[in-house]
Amino acid sequence: MYKPVIGLEIHAELRTKTKMFCDSLNDPDEKHPNINVCPICMGHPGTLPVANEDAVKKVIMAGLALNCKIEKDTFFERKNYFYPDLPKGYQISQYQKPLCYGGWLDIETRDKRQETGKKKIKITRIHLEEDAGRLYHLPNKDYSLVDFNRAGVPLMELVTEPDLESGEEVRKFAEELRLILRYLGVSDADMEKGQMRVEVNISLRDKEQETSNKFGIKVEIKNINSIKFAADAVDYEIKRQTELLEAGEKVKQETRGWDEQKGATFSQRSKEEAQDYRYFPEPDLPPLLIRDKRQAAKGEPRQGRETRDQGIFIDEITALIPELPQQRRERFARQYSLPEKDIDLFTTDKTLGDYFEHVASELLSFDKLDHLKRPEPKHQQKLFKLASNYIITELKRMAEEVYAEPADTKISPEMMADLVVRIFHGEVSSSGAQTALKEMFATGASPGKVIEEKDLAQLSNIGDLEMAVSKVIADNPKAIGDFKKGSEAPIKFLIGAVMRETKGKANPQIVEQIIKRKLKI
Ligand code: ADP
Ligand code: MG
C-alpha cells in the first residue's frame, strides 16, 4: 500500500492599482495587448524599480490571516533565467527571506484519524515577486506573440509543507485559500483567468515508511486552470504512480501537465537536475524593514541599519483584517443556528450572507415591522431558518435570472423580514409566499399590499373553514364511507377538496384539525 504525499505551490496575482515596481496599471481585464507597460516593466537599461508598498502590505495581510510569522528584516533578490516573457532576463523575487513563513491553514477533512474533523496544513512560506508577460502560441504560425500587460504585476507565492494526502484535500485547501484572499481583498484569485495558479507536487511512499522521513520521487503538475482539475489531476496521478510502483517500475522525476479533454496528466519535461537561478540580492531596491508601530514610536533602533520608516507596520495591517471565512461560519452557527449547508453558502457567497444578516437584524430589532404581531423570542431560530430558506431558494434564483445581487433587487431586507413574519404567523401559505415574492420582486410593493391585492391571505377564520369542511363532507359520501371502513387516505383527499373549495387559501393545518374533529378521530 502506498500513501500519497502532496505539497502545493500557489501563485496569486495581487489586486493593486499599479504594478510591483512601477506605476503602470495592474489591470487584469485589459483586453488590448501591451497597453499597461513602461520602461521599468519592459526592463529598459538605466531604469530603477520602486517597491509597491500596497503589495507588500497585502502579502503581510495574507500571511497574518494564515497564521504566519512575518520576516521583519527582508529584501528582494534576482532570480536569473532567460525566457521571452521576461524582458529583464531576471525576475525580482524573494528567496532567502520570504515575507511570511511558518503558518498554517485548517481544512475540513473526512480523514477518520482526525477527531476534530479538521486538518492543519502547514504553510512553509509566502513571498512576493513579479509576474511575467503572457505568450500566445498561434496555430500554424512560425512565431509567437507576447503581451507585457502582465509583466511586473505583483504576485504572491505560497508554498505548503507536503501535508496533503488526496485530491479532495487539495480542493479544500485551494477553495479555502481562495476565499480568504477574496475576503481580504488581496486577490480576486480566479483560476480561469490565471489570477491564481496551483502547482501540485506529488509522490507516493510505502505505508511502512510513514513514520520515517523518507519521501518518494515527486512529480510536479503545472498549468492547471481550475480547482476541480487540480483535484482530478491528483487523483489521476495517485493512480498512475501506484500502478507504476506496483509493477516494480520507478516514478520519473518530471514536470507534467493536465489534459482536460483526456482527464490525464502528461509528461512535459524531465527535471533531473535543478536549474541554477543564480539568486542574489537585488541591488536596486533597499531592504524592507517591517515593524510594529508601537515599537517604531518608541524609536527603537535596529541593529546595524539606519532606522528608516518605510510605513509598513504589522499592527496596523493586523487591524485591517476583516472577519475570515472560518470565523464567519462559527459566528453564523452560534448566532443563527442555521444548518451547515446554509452557513456554507452564506460564507462562500458573501453578499448573499450579508443580505441574510440584514434580514436577521430586522427580525431581531423589529423597528420597521411594528405593524405586525411580534413573535416571541423563543421563535427566533424558526424565523432565521424561514428567512434563510426563502433567501436561498427563492430570492437567489430570482436574482440570478436577471444577473443581479440580492441586495440590488427590489426586495429590501426589511420587506423580506416583513414577509417572513407573515409566513411565520400563517397569514400566508408557502405557495402564497412564493407568489407574493414574485410580485414584490417585479414591482417592489410591500408584502402587506401584495397579499391584500392578490388576495393571498390564508383563510384561518374557523367559522369560514368549518363551513367549507361541512360542504366538502356532504359532497363526498364515498370518501366518508371509505374512511369509516378504516382507510386513512380519504383525509388527504378531503383536505385537498377544501383547498380547492377555498382556492388554495385555507390553512391546511387548521383544515386537518377540523376534519378530524368532525369525523371524531
Ligand atoms: P523543489 O526544490 O523541487 O522546488 P521544494 O522542497 O522547494 O522542492 O518543495 C516544493 C513543493 O513540493 C513544496 O510544496 C513541498 O511541500 C513539496 N514537496 C517536497 N518534496 C515532496 C515529495 N517528496 N512529495 C511531494 N511533495 C513534495
Ligand atoms: Mg522550490
PDB file of N, CA and C in Angstrom, residues 390-451:
ATOM      1  N   TYR A 390     -36.122  31.125   2.330  1.00  0.00           N
ATOM      2  CA  TYR A 390     -36.678  31.967   1.248  1.00  0.00           C
ATOM      3  C   TYR A 390     -35.577  32.722   0.502  1.00  0.00           C
ATOM      4  N   ILE A 391     -34.510  33.083   1.211  1.00  0.00           N
ATOM      5  CA  ILE A 391     -33.404  33.782   0.538  1.00  0.00           C
ATOM      6  C   ILE A 391     -32.665  32.817  -0.394  1.00  0.00           C
ATOM      7  N   ILE A 392     -32.385  31.614   0.120  1.00  0.00           N
ATOM      8  CA  ILE A 392     -31.591  30.660  -0.676  1.00  0.00           C
ATOM      9  C   ILE A 392     -32.389  30.096  -1.850  1.00  0.00           C
ATOM     10  N   THR A 393     -33.642  29.690  -1.572  1.00  0.00           N
ATOM     11  CA  THR A 393     -34.354  29.019  -2.665  1.00  0.00           C
ATOM     12  C   THR A 393     -35.054  30.009  -3.599  1.00  0.00           C
ATOM     13  N   GLU A 394     -35.647  31.065  -3.063  1.00  0.00           N
ATOM     14  CA  GLU A 394     -36.436  31.957  -3.926  1.00  0.00           C
ATOM     15  C   GLU A 394     -35.644  33.175  -4.403  1.00  0.00           C
ATOM     16  N   LEU A 395     -35.189  33.985  -3.437  1.00  0.00           N
ATOM     17  CA  LEU A 395     -34.569  35.255  -3.827  1.00  0.00           C
ATOM     18  C   LEU A 395     -33.313  35.040  -4.685  1.00  0.00           C
ATOM     19  N   LYS A 396     -32.474  34.091  -4.277  1.00  0.00           N
ATOM     20  CA  LYS A 396     -31.223  33.843  -5.006  1.00  0.00           C
ATOM     21  C   LYS A 396     -31.524  33.490  -6.459  1.00  0.00           C
ATOM     22  N   ARG A 397     -32.506  32.596  -6.640  1.00  0.00           N
ATOM     23  CA  ARG A 397     -32.846  32.153  -8.001  1.00  0.00           C
ATOM     24  C   ARG A 397     -33.381  33.330  -8.841  1.00  0.00           C
ATOM     25  N   MET A 398     -34.288  34.101  -8.239  1.00  0.00           N
ATOM     26  CA  MET A 398     -34.862  35.226  -8.988  1.00  0.00           C
ATOM     27  C   MET A 398     -33.786  36.247  -9.357  1.00  0.00           C
ATOM     28  N   ALA A 399     -32.881  36.511  -8.406  1.00  0.00           N
ATOM     29  CA  ALA A 399     -31.811  37.488  -8.663  1.00  0.00           C
ATOM     30  C   ALA A 399     -30.880  36.987  -9.763  1.00  0.00           C
ATOM     31  N   GLU A 400     -30.550  35.681  -9.699  1.00  0.00           N
ATOM     32  CA  GLU A 400     -29.635  35.124 -10.700  1.00  0.00           C
ATOM     33  C   GLU A 400     -30.227  35.203 -12.102  1.00  0.00           C
ATOM     34  N   GLU A 401     -31.546  35.043 -12.197  1.00  0.00           N
ATOM     35  CA  GLU A 401     -32.181  35.105 -13.516  1.00  0.00           C
ATOM     36  C   GLU A 401     -31.977  36.450 -14.192  1.00  0.00           C
ATOM     37  N   VAL A 402     -31.840  37.501 -13.393  1.00  0.00           N
ATOM     38  CA  VAL A 402     -31.624  38.823 -14.005  1.00  0.00           C
ATOM     39  C   VAL A 402     -30.187  39.316 -13.747  1.00  0.00           C
ATOM     40  N   TYR A 403     -29.306  38.375 -13.401  1.00  0.00           N
ATOM     41  CA  TYR A 403     -27.875  38.679 -13.173  1.00  0.00           C
ATOM     42  C   TYR A 403     -27.678  39.786 -12.151  1.00  0.00           C
ATOM     43  N   ALA A 404     -28.488  39.762 -11.088  1.00  0.00           N
ATOM     44  CA  ALA A 404     -28.356  40.799 -10.058  1.00  0.00           C
ATOM     45  C   ALA A 404     -27.938  40.177  -8.729  1.00  0.00           C
ATOM     46  N   GLU A 405     -27.402  41.003  -7.845  1.00  0.00           N
ATOM     47  CA  GLU A 405     -27.146  40.571  -6.476  1.00  0.00           C
ATOM     48  C   GLU A 405     -28.464  40.755  -5.715  1.00  0.00           C
ATOM     49  N   PRO A 406     -28.744  39.888  -4.739  1.00  0.00           N
ATOM     50  CA  PRO A 406     -29.994  40.006  -3.974  1.00  0.00           C
ATOM     51  C   PRO A 406     -30.198  41.408  -3.418  1.00  0.00           C
ATOM     52  N   ALA A 407     -29.090  42.002  -2.962  1.00  0.00           N
ATOM     53  CA  ALA A 407     -29.205  43.322  -2.337  1.00  0.00           C
ATOM     54  C   ALA A 407     -29.593  44.402  -3.354  1.00  0.00           C
ATOM     55  N   ASP A 408     -29.404  44.129  -4.637  1.00  0.00           N
ATOM     56  CA  ASP A 408     -29.738  45.148  -5.648  1.00  0.00           C
ATOM     57  C   ASP A 408     -31.131  44.949  -6.226  1.00  0.00           C
ATOM     58  N   THR A 409     -31.880  43.965  -5.718  1.00  0.00           N
ATOM     59  CA  THR A 409     -33.231  43.754  -6.249  1.00  0.00           C
ATOM     60  C   THR A 409     -34.206  44.664  -5.503  1.00  0.00           C
ATOM     61  N   LYS A 410     -35.477  44.611  -5.943  1.00  0.00           N
ATOM     62  CA  LYS A 410     -36.482  45.483  -5.312  1.00  0.00           C
ATOM     63  C   LYS A 410     -36.936  44.953  -3.956  1.00  0.00           C
ATOM     64  N   ILE A 411     -36.494  43.721  -3.614  1.00  0.00           N
ATOM     65  CA  ILE A 411     -36.896  43.181  -2.315  1.00  0.00           C
ATOM     66  C   ILE A 411     -35.858  43.581  -1.270  1.00  0.00           C
ATOM     67  N   SER A 412     -36.196  44.601  -0.498  1.00  0.00           N
ATOM     68  CA  SER A 412     -35.253  45.049   0.530  1.00  0.00           C
ATOM     69  C   SER A 412     -35.267  44.059   1.690  1.00  0.00           C
ATOM     70  N   PRO A 413     -34.194  44.036   2.485  1.00  0.00           N
ATOM     71  CA  PRO A 413     -34.188  43.145   3.654  1.00  0.00           C
ATOM     72  C   PRO A 413     -35.382  43.408   4.581  1.00  0.00           C
ATOM     73  N   GLU A 414     -35.821  44.662   4.704  1.00  0.00           N
ATOM     74  CA  GLU A 414     -36.983  44.968   5.543  1.00  0.00           C
ATOM     75  C   GLU A 414     -38.227  44.242   5.015  1.00  0.00           C
ATOM     76  N   MET A 415     -38.406  44.307   3.676  1.00  0.00           N
ATOM     77  CA  MET A 415     -39.573  43.649   3.077  1.00  0.00           C
ATOM     78  C   MET A 415     -39.513  42.138   3.275  1.00  0.00           C
ATOM     79  N   MET A 416     -38.310  41.582   3.126  1.00  0.00           N
ATOM     80  CA  MET A 416     -38.148  40.138   3.301  1.00  0.00           C
ATOM     81  C   MET A 416     -38.497  39.748   4.731  1.00  0.00           C
ATOM     82  N   ALA A 417     -38.004  40.538   5.699  1.00  0.00           N
ATOM     83  CA  ALA A 417     -38.292  40.241   7.106  1.00  0.00           C
ATOM     84  C   ALA A 417     -39.802  40.327   7.359  1.00  0.00           C
ATOM     85  N   ASP A 418     -40.422  41.310   6.796  1.00  0.00           N
ATOM     86  CA  ASP A 418     -41.873  41.516   6.933  1.00  0.00           C
ATOM     87  C   ASP A 418     -42.612  40.265   6.437  1.00  0.00           C
ATOM     88  N   LEU A 419     -42.223  39.775   5.250  1.00  0.00           N
ATOM     89  CA  LEU A 419     -42.877  38.599   4.681  1.00  0.00           C
ATOM     90  C   LEU A 419     -42.644  37.365   5.559  1.00  0.00           C
ATOM     91  N   VAL A 420     -41.405  37.235   6.050  1.00  0.00           N
ATOM     92  CA  VAL A 420     -41.072  36.072   6.882  1.00  0.00           C
ATOM     93  C   VAL A 420     -41.953  36.030   8.137  1.00  0.00           C
ATOM     94  N   VAL A 421     -42.191  37.185   8.749  1.00  0.00           N
ATOM     95  CA  VAL A 421     -43.042  37.217   9.940  1.00  0.00           C
ATOM     96  C   VAL A 421     -44.470  36.812   9.574  1.00  0.00           C
ATOM     97  N   ARG A 422     -44.924  37.247   8.422  1.00  0.00           N
ATOM     98  CA  ARG A 422     -46.284  36.867   7.992  1.00  0.00           C
ATOM     99  C   ARG A 422     -46.385  35.361   7.715  1.00  0.00           C
ATOM    100  N   ILE A 423     -45.328  34.813   7.125  1.00  0.00           N
ATOM    101  CA  ILE A 423     -45.323  33.361   6.887  1.00  0.00           C
ATOM    102  C   ILE A 423     -45.357  32.638   8.236  1.00  0.00           C
ATOM    103  N   PHE A 424     -44.541  33.143   9.154  1.00  0.00           N
ATOM    104  CA  PHE A 424     -44.469  32.553  10.492  1.00  0.00           C
ATOM    105  C   PHE A 424     -45.850  32.520  11.157  1.00  0.00           C
ATOM    106  N   HIS A 425     -46.606  33.620  11.036  1.00  0.00           N
ATOM    107  CA  HIS A 425     -47.923  33.689  11.671  1.00  0.00           C
ATOM    108  C   HIS A 425     -48.989  32.917  10.899  1.00  0.00           C
ATOM    109  N   GLY A 426     -48.634  32.353   9.751  1.00  0.00           N
ATOM    110  CA  GLY A 426     -49.614  31.611   8.963  1.00  0.00           C
ATOM    111  C   GLY A 426     -50.553  32.524   8.183  1.00  0.00           C
ATOM    112  N   GLU A 427     -50.179  33.804   8.095  1.00  0.00           N
ATOM    113  CA  GLU A 427     -51.028  34.737   7.367  1.00  0.00           C
ATOM    114  C   GLU A 427     -51.030  34.382   5.877  1.00  0.00           C
ATOM    115  N   VAL A 428     -49.895  33.821   5.418  1.00  0.00           N
ATOM    116  CA  VAL A 428     -49.793  33.444   4.019  1.00  0.00           C
ATOM    117  C   VAL A 428     -49.154  32.048   3.960  1.00  0.00           C
ATOM    118  N   SER A 429     -49.629  31.215   3.045  1.00  0.00           N
ATOM    119  CA  SER A 429     -49.091  29.858   2.931  1.00  0.00           C
ATOM    120  C   SER A 429     -47.770  29.898   2.165  1.00  0.00           C
ATOM    121  N   SER A 430     -47.089  28.758   2.084  1.00  0.00           N
ATOM    122  CA  SER A 430     -45.808  28.804   1.386  1.00  0.00           C
ATOM    123  C   SER A 430     -46.003  29.051  -0.110  1.00  0.00           C
ATOM    124  N   SER A 431     -47.089  28.517  -0.678  1.00  0.00           N
ATOM    125  CA  SER A 431     -47.286  28.798  -2.106  1.00  0.00           C
ATOM    126  C   SER A 431     -47.712  30.255  -2.299  1.00  0.00           C
ATOM    127  N   GLY A 432     -48.507  30.769  -1.342  1.00  0.00           N
ATOM    128  CA  GLY A 432     -48.887  32.190  -1.400  1.00  0.00           C
ATOM    129  C   GLY A 432     -47.659  33.078  -1.264  1.00  0.00           C
ATOM    130  N   ALA A 433     -46.711  32.662  -0.398  1.00  0.00           N
ATOM    131  CA  ALA A 433     -45.499  33.455  -0.179  1.00  0.00           C
ATOM    132  C   ALA A 433     -44.661  33.509  -1.448  1.00  0.00           C
ATOM    133  N   GLN A 434     -44.636  32.396  -2.177  1.00  0.00           N
ATOM    134  CA  GLN A 434     -43.871  32.388  -3.423  1.00  0.00           C
ATOM    135  C   GLN A 434     -44.465  33.357  -4.440  1.00  0.00           C
ATOM    136  N   THR A 435     -45.788  33.344  -4.527  1.00  0.00           N
ATOM    137  CA  THR A 435     -46.458  34.285  -5.435  1.00  0.00           C
ATOM    138  C   THR A 435     -46.167  35.717  -4.998  1.00  0.00           C
ATOM    139  N   ALA A 436     -46.256  35.948  -3.682  1.00  0.00           N
ATOM    140  CA  ALA A 436     -46.016  37.296  -3.159  1.00  0.00           C
ATOM    141  C   ALA A 436     -44.591  37.755  -3.507  1.00  0.00           C
ATOM    142  N   LEU A 437     -43.611  36.843  -3.332  1.00  0.00           N
ATOM    143  CA  LEU A 437     -42.219  37.210  -3.616  1.00  0.00           C
ATOM    144  C   LEU A 437     -42.032  37.609  -5.077  1.00  0.00           C
ATOM    145  N   LYS A 438     -42.662  36.864  -5.966  1.00  0.00           N
ATOM    146  CA  LYS A 438     -42.532  37.184  -7.401  1.00  0.00           C
ATOM    147  C   LYS A 438     -43.049  38.586  -7.673  1.00  0.00           C
ATOM    148  N   GLU A 439     -44.189  38.912  -7.040  1.00  0.00           N
ATOM    149  CA  GLU A 439     -44.792  40.223  -7.243  1.00  0.00           C
ATOM    150  C   GLU A 439     -43.919  41.325  -6.613  1.00  0.00           C
ATOM    151  N   MET A 440     -43.412  41.050  -5.411  1.00  0.00           N
ATOM    152  CA  MET A 440     -42.532  42.018  -4.734  1.00  0.00           C
ATOM    153  C   MET A 440     -41.275  42.256  -5.572  1.00  0.00           C
ATOM    154  N   PHE A 441     -40.753  41.169  -6.145  1.00  0.00           N
ATOM    155  CA  PHE A 441     -39.537  41.250  -6.961  1.00  0.00           C
ATOM    156  C   PHE A 441     -39.780  42.128  -8.199  1.00  0.00           C
ATOM    157  N   ALA A 442     -40.967  41.949  -8.791  1.00  0.00           N
ATOM    158  CA  ALA A 442     -41.277  42.682 -10.026  1.00  0.00           C
ATOM    159  C   ALA A 442     -41.619  44.142  -9.757  1.00  0.00           C
ATOM    160  N   THR A 443     -42.371  44.408  -8.688  1.00  0.00           N
ATOM    161  CA  THR A 443     -42.906  45.766  -8.508  1.00  0.00           C
ATOM    162  C   THR A 443     -42.309  46.519  -7.327  1.00  0.00           C
ATOM    163  N   GLY A 444     -41.699  45.813  -6.386  1.00  0.00           N
ATOM    164  CA  GLY A 444     -41.174  46.489  -5.201  1.00  0.00           C
ATOM    165  C   GLY A 444     -42.266  46.849  -4.199  1.00  0.00           C
ATOM    166  N   ALA A 445     -43.475  46.274  -4.395  1.00  0.00           N
ATOM    167  CA  ALA A 445     -44.565  46.562  -3.454  1.00  0.00           C
ATOM    168  C   ALA A 445     -44.334  45.811  -2.152  1.00  0.00           C
ATOM    169  N   SER A 446     -44.913  46.321  -1.062  1.00  0.00           N
ATOM    170  CA  SER A 446     -44.693  45.698   0.247  1.00  0.00           C
ATOM    171  C   SER A 446     -45.486  44.393   0.343  1.00  0.00           C
ATOM    172  N   PRO A 447     -45.032  43.455   1.204  1.00  0.00           N
ATOM    173  CA  PRO A 447     -45.736  42.173   1.330  1.00  0.00           C
ATOM    174  C   PRO A 447     -47.210  42.375   1.709  1.00  0.00           C
ATOM    175  N   GLY A 448     -47.490  43.293   2.638  1.00  0.00           N
ATOM    176  CA  GLY A 448     -48.862  43.527   3.079  1.00  0.00           C
ATOM    177  C   GLY A 448     -49.754  43.887   1.896  1.00  0.00           C
ATOM    178  N   LYS A 449     -49.241  44.797   1.074  1.00  0.00           N
ATOM    179  CA  LYS A 449     -50.004  45.282  -0.068  1.00  0.00           C
ATOM    180  C   LYS A 449     -50.226  44.150  -1.091  1.00  0.00           C
ATOM    181  N   VAL A 450     -49.162  43.408  -1.354  1.00  0.00           N
ATOM    182  CA  VAL A 450     -49.248  42.330  -2.350  1.00  0.00           C
ATOM    183  C   VAL A 450     -50.228  41.254  -1.890  1.00  0.00           C
ATOM    184  N   ILE A 451     -50.149  40.888  -0.609  1.00  0.00           N
ATOM    185  CA  ILE A 451     -51.033  39.836  -0.086  1.00  0.00           C
ATOM    186  C   ILE A 451     -52.494  40.275  -0.197  1.00  0.00           C
TER     187      ILE A 451
END
